[in-house]
mmCIF file of C-alpha atoms in Angstrom:
data_model
loop_
_atom_site.group_PDB
_atom_site.id
_atom_site.type_symbol
_atom_site.label_atom_id
_atom_site.label_comp_id
_atom_site.label_asym_id
_atom_site.label_seq_id
_atom_site.Cartn_x
_atom_site.Cartn_y
_atom_site.Cartn_z
ATOM 1 C CA MET A 1 -0.132 -0.109 -0.336
ATOM 2 C CA VAL A 2 1.076 3.462 -0.907
ATOM 3 C CA THR A 3 -0.600 6.544 0.908
ATOM 4 C CA VAL A 4 -1.236 9.273 -1.747
ATOM 5 C CA ASN A 5 -2.597 12.621 -0.354
ATOM 6 C CA GLY A 6 -4.019 10.688 2.805
ATOM 7 C CA LYS A 7 -5.555 8.059 0.919
ATOM 8 C CA ASP A 8 -4.055 4.399 0.882
ATOM 9 C CA LEU A 9 -3.958 3.191 -2.483
ATOM 10 C CA ASP A 10 -2.453 -0.213 -3.977
ATOM 11 C CA VAL A 11 0.185 1.347 -6.247
ATOM 12 C CA ALA A 12 3.369 0.030 -4.689
ATOM 13 C CA GLY A 13 5.210 -1.091 -8.081
ATOM 14 C CA GLN A 14 3.912 1.523 -10.190
ATOM 15 C CA ASN A 15 5.508 4.441 -12.148
ATOM 16 C CA LEU A 16 5.285 7.941 -10.792
ATOM 17 C CA ALA A 17 5.387 9.549 -14.367
ATOM 18 C CA ALA A 18 2.057 6.653 -15.419
ATOM 19 C CA PHE A 19 0.432 7.014 -11.772
ATOM 20 C CA LEU A 20 0.340 11.264 -12.478
ATOM 21 C CA GLU A 21 -1.147 10.554 -15.975
ATOM 22 C CA VAL A 22 -3.474 7.844 -15.515
ATOM 23 C CA SER A 23 -4.971 9.923 -12.438
ATOM 24 C CA GLY A 24 -5.040 13.068 -14.595
ATOM 25 C CA TYR A 25 -2.428 15.245 -13.149
ATOM 26 C CA LYS A 26 -0.321 17.754 -15.191
ATOM 27 C CA PRO A 27 3.191 17.567 -14.006
ATOM 28 C CA VAL A 28 4.180 21.365 -14.977
ATOM 29 C CA ARG A 29 1.381 22.064 -12.476
ATOM 30 C CA ILE A 30 2.441 19.896 -9.488
ATOM 31 C CA VAL A 31 4.843 19.128 -6.932
ATOM 32 C CA VAL A 32 5.390 15.760 -5.679
ATOM 33 C CA GLU A 33 6.743 14.449 -2.553
ATOM 34 C CA ILE A 34 7.489 11.322 -1.725
ATOM 35 C CA ASN A 35 8.432 10.258 1.916
ATOM 36 C CA GLU A 36 9.259 14.126 3.019
ATOM 37 C CA GLU A 37 11.631 14.379 0.485
ATOM 38 C CA ILE A 38 10.624 16.775 -2.903
ATOM 39 C CA ILE A 39 11.039 14.925 -6.374
ATOM 40 C CA PRO A 40 12.949 16.627 -9.286
ATOM 41 C CA ARG A 41 9.869 16.844 -12.255
ATOM 42 C CA GLU A 42 12.750 15.541 -14.419
ATOM 43 C CA THR A 43 13.225 12.138 -12.799
ATOM 44 C CA TYR A 44 9.408 11.213 -11.984
ATOM 45 C CA ALA A 45 9.681 8.486 -15.109
ATOM 46 C CA ASP A 46 12.952 6.859 -13.026
ATOM 47 C CA ILE A 47 10.414 6.658 -9.827
ATOM 48 C CA THR A 48 8.789 3.609 -8.867
ATOM 49 C CA PHE A 49 6.615 3.354 -5.674
ATOM 50 C CA ASN A 50 7.276 1.137 -3.073
ATOM 51 C CA ASP A 51 5.074 -0.225 -0.458
ATOM 52 C CA GLY A 52 4.746 2.019 2.727
ATOM 53 C CA ASP A 53 5.848 5.202 0.823
ATOM 54 C CA CYS A 54 3.999 8.535 1.619
ATOM 55 C CA VAL A 55 3.338 10.317 -1.263
ATOM 56 C CA GLU A 56 1.957 13.884 -1.300
ATOM 57 C CA VAL A 57 0.972 15.772 -4.650
ATOM 58 C CA VAL A 58 0.465 19.349 -4.358
ATOM 59 C CA SER A 59 -1.438 21.152 -7.262
ATOM 60 C CA PHE A 60 -0.567 25.092 -7.999
ATOM 61 C CA MET A 61 -3.403 27.257 -8.225
ATOM 62 C CA GLY A 62 -4.011 31.006 -9.540
ATOM 63 C CA GLY A 63 -5.629 33.275 -7.749
ATOM 64 C CA GLY A 64 -5.827 37.176 -6.813
ATOM 65 C CA ALA A 65 -7.062 39.767 -4.101
ATOM 66 C CA LEU A 66 -10.679 40.095 -3.292
#
């Protein structure tokens, strides 16, 4: 099991880049942290989830003053 944004998912052994694509994330608008380490975008294709990993995917949101 891998915890992604607080949810336990059965994605151990899956590639990070493929997971992001299937999940609908746009890599240019996110930051990925695995086990409290920020993952460089250019290495997403090289990363495989391990059982017990804790993953946070943070999306950037645009906004302005009210």
